[in-house]
mmCIF file of C-alpha atoms in Angstrom:
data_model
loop_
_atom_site.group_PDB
_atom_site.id
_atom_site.type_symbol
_atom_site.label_atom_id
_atom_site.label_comp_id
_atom_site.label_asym_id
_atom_site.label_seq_id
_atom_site.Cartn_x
_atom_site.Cartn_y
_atom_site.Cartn_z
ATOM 1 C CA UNK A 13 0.000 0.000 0.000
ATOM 2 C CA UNK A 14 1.427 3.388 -0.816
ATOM 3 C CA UNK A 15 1.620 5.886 1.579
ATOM 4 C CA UNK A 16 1.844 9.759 1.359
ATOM 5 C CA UNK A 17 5.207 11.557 1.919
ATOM 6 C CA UNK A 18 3.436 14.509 1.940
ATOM 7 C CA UNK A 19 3.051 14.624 5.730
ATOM 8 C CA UNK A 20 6.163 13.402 6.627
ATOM 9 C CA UNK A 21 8.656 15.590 4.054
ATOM 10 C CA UNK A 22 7.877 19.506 3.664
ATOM 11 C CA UNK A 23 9.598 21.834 0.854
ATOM 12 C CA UNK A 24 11.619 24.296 1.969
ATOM 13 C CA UNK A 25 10.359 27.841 0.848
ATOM 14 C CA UNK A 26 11.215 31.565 1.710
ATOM 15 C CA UNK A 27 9.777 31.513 5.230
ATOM 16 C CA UNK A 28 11.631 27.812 5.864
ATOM 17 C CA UNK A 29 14.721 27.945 4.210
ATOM 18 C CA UNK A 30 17.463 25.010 4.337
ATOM 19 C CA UNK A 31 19.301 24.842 7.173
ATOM 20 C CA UNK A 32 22.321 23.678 5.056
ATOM 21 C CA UNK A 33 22.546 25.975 2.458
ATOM 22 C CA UNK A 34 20.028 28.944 3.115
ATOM 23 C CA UNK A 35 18.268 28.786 0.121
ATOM 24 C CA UNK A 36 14.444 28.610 -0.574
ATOM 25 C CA UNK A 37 13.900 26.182 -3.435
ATOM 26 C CA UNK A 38 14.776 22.607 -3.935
ATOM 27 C CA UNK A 39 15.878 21.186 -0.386
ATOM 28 C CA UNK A 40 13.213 19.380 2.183
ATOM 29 C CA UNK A 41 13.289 18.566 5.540
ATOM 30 C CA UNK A 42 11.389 16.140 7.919
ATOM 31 C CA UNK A 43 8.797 17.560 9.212
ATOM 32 C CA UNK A 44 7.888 15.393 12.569
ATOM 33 C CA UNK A 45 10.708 15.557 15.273
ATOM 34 C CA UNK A 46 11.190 18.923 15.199
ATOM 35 C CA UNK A 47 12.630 19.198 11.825
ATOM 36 C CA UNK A 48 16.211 17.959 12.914
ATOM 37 C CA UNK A 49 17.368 15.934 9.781
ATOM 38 C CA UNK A 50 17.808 18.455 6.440
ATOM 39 C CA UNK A 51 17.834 17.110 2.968
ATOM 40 C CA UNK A 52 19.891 19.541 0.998
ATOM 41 C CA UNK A 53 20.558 19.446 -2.838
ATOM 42 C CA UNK A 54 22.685 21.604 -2.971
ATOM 43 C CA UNK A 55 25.606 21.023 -0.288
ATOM 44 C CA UNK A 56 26.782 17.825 0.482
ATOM 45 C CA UNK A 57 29.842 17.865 2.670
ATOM 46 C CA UNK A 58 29.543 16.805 5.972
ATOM 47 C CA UNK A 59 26.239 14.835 4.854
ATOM 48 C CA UNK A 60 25.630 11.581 7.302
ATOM 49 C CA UNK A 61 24.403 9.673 3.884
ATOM 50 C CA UNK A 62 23.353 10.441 0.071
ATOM 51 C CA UNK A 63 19.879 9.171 -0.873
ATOM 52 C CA UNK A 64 18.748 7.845 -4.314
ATOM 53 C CA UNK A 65 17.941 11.135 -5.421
ATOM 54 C CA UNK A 66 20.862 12.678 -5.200
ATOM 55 C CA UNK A 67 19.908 14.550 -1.683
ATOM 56 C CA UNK A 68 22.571 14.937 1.099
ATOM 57 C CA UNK A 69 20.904 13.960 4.180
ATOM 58 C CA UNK A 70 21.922 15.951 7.657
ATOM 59 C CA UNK A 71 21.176 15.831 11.075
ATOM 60 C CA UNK A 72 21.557 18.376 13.036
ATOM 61 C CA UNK A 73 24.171 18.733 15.523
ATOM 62 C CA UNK A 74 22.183 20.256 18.444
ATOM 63 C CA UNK A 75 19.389 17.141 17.760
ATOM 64 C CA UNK A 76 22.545 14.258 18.181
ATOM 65 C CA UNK A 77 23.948 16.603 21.431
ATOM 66 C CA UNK A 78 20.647 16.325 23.182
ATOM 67 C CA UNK A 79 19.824 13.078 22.505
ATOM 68 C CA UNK A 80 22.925 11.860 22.777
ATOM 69 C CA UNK A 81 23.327 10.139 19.383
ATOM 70 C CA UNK A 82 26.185 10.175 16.794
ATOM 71 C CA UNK A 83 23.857 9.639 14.035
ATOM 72 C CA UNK A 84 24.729 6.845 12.411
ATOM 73 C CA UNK A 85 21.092 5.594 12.423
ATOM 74 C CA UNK A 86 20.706 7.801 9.210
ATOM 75 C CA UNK A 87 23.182 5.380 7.706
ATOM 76 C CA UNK A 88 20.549 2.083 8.187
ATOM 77 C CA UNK A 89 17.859 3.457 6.494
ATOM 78 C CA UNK A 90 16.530 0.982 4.369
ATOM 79 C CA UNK A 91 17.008 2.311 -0.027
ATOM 80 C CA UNK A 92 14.496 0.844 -1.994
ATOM 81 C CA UNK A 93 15.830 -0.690 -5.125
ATOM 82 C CA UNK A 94 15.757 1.262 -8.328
ATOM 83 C CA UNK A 95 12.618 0.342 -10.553
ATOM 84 C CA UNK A 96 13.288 -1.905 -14.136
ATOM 85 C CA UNK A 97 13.558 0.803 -16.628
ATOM 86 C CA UNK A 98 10.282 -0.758 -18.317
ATOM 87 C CA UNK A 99 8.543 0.497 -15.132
ATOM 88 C CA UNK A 100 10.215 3.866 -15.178
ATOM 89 C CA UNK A 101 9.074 4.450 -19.105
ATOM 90 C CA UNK A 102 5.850 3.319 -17.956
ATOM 91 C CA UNK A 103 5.083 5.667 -15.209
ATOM 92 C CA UNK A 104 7.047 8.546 -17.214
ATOM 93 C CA UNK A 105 4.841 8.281 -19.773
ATOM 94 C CA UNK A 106 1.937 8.216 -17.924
ATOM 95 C CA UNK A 107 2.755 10.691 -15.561
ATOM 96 C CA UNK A 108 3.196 12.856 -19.087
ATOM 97 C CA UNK A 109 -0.314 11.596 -20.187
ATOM 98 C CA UNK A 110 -1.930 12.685 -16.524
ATOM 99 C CA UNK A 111 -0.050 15.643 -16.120
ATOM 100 C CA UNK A 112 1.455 17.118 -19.577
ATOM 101 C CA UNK A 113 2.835 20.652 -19.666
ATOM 102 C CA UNK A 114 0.103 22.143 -21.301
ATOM 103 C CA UNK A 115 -1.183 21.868 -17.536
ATOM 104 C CA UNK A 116 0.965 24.686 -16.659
ATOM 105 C CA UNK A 117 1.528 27.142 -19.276
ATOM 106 C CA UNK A 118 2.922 29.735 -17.400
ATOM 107 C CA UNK A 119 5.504 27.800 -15.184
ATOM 108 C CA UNK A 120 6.408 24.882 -17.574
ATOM 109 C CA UNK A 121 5.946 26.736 -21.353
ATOM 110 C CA UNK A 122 6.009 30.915 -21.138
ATOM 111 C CA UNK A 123 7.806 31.039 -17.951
ATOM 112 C CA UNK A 124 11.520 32.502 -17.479
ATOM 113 C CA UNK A 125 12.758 29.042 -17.571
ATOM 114 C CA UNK A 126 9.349 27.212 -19.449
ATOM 115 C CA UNK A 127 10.052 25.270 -22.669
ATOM 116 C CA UNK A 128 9.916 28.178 -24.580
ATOM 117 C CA UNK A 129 12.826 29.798 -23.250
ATOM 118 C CA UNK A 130 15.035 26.876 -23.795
ATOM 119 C CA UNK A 131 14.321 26.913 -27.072
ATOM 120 C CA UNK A 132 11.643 24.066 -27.717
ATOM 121 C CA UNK A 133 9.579 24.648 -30.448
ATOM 122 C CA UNK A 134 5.404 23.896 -29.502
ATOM 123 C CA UNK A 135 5.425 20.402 -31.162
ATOM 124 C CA UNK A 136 8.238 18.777 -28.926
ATOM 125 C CA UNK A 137 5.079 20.120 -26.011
ATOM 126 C CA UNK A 138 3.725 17.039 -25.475
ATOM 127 C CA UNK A 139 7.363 15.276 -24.181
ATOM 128 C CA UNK A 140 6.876 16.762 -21.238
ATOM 129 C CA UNK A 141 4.946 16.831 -18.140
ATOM 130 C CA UNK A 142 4.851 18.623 -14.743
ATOM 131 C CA UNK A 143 3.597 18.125 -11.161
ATOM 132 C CA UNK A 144 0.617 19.828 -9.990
ATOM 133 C CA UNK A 145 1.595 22.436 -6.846
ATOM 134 C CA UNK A 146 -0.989 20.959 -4.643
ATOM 135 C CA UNK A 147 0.648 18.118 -2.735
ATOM 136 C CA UNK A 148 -3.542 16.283 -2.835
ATOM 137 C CA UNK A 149 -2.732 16.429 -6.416
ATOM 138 C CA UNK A 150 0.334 14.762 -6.081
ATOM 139 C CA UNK A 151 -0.592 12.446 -4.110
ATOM 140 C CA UNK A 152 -3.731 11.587 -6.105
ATOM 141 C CA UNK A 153 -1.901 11.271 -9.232
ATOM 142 C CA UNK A 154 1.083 9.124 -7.153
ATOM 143 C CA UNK A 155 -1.857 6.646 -5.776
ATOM 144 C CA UNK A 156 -3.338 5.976 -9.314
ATOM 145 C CA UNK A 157 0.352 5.236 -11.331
ATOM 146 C CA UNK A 158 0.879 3.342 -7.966
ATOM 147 C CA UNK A 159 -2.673 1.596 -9.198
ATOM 148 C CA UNK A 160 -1.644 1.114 -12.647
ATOM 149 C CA UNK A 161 2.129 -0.400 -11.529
ATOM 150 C CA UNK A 162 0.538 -2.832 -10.227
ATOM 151 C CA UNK A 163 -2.239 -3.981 -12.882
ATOM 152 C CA UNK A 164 0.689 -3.917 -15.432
ATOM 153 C CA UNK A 165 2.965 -5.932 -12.909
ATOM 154 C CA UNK A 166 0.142 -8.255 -12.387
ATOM 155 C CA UNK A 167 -0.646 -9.359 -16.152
ATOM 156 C CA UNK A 168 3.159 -10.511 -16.380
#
């Protein structure tokens, strides 16, 4: 059974910014437990371990002081294995088909860094796909290709 993230991870933003590397975009935290362990995309040195996506994972000093921890839990956390690339084509594309940039013209096409400004001509459009800002979004979309991964994994 899939289960959401969305309560458990929380963006960073202008009002929460990293605790690594200041900034307001890409990084996330955990949000239960005071928000003591920092993913950060951005720095990784001094990181306790490097997740799958690429994400330098910290915990924060004053967090291992008081509890009196050196932190190498981080370093058991279970990885799940990497999907079969059929699997990853499959959800890409769908993902594309439920969510396609046309979805977001003014963030994924016209926007200072939208397909448009990178040069893509309208035809190449339909390549590409974005996630909807509203995490119930996300996680509705996540729960169906979760749905579909498993018909198609079924059938074989």
């Amino acid at each position: 059974m899939l289960t959401s993230t969305s309560n458990v991870f929380g963006r960073v933003n202008r009002r929460r910014p990293c605790r690594i590397c200041g900034k307001p975009d890409w990084c996330s935290y955990v949000r239960c437990d005071g928000e003591r362990i920092s993913i950060c995309m951005r720095v990784s040195d001094g990181a306790r371990k490097i997740n799958s996506h690429g994400g330098a994972i910290f915990i924060h000093d004053d967090w291992r002081e008081e509890k009196g921890l050196d932190g190498r839990a981080v370093a058991n956390i279970p990885q799940w294995p990497i999907a079969p690339i059929e699997i990853r084509d499959f959800v890409y594309g769908r993902l594309i088909d439920l969510s396609p940039a046309s979805l977001y013209p003014s963030a994924l096409i016209a926007g200072e860094k939208g397909l448009l400004a990178r040069g893509l001509d309208e035809r190449y459009f339909g390549n590409y796909g974005g996630l909807p800002a509203d995490s119930r979004e996300r996680d509705r979309i996540a729960r169906l290709l979760r749905q579909e991964i498993e018909i198609v994994c079924d059938s074989k």
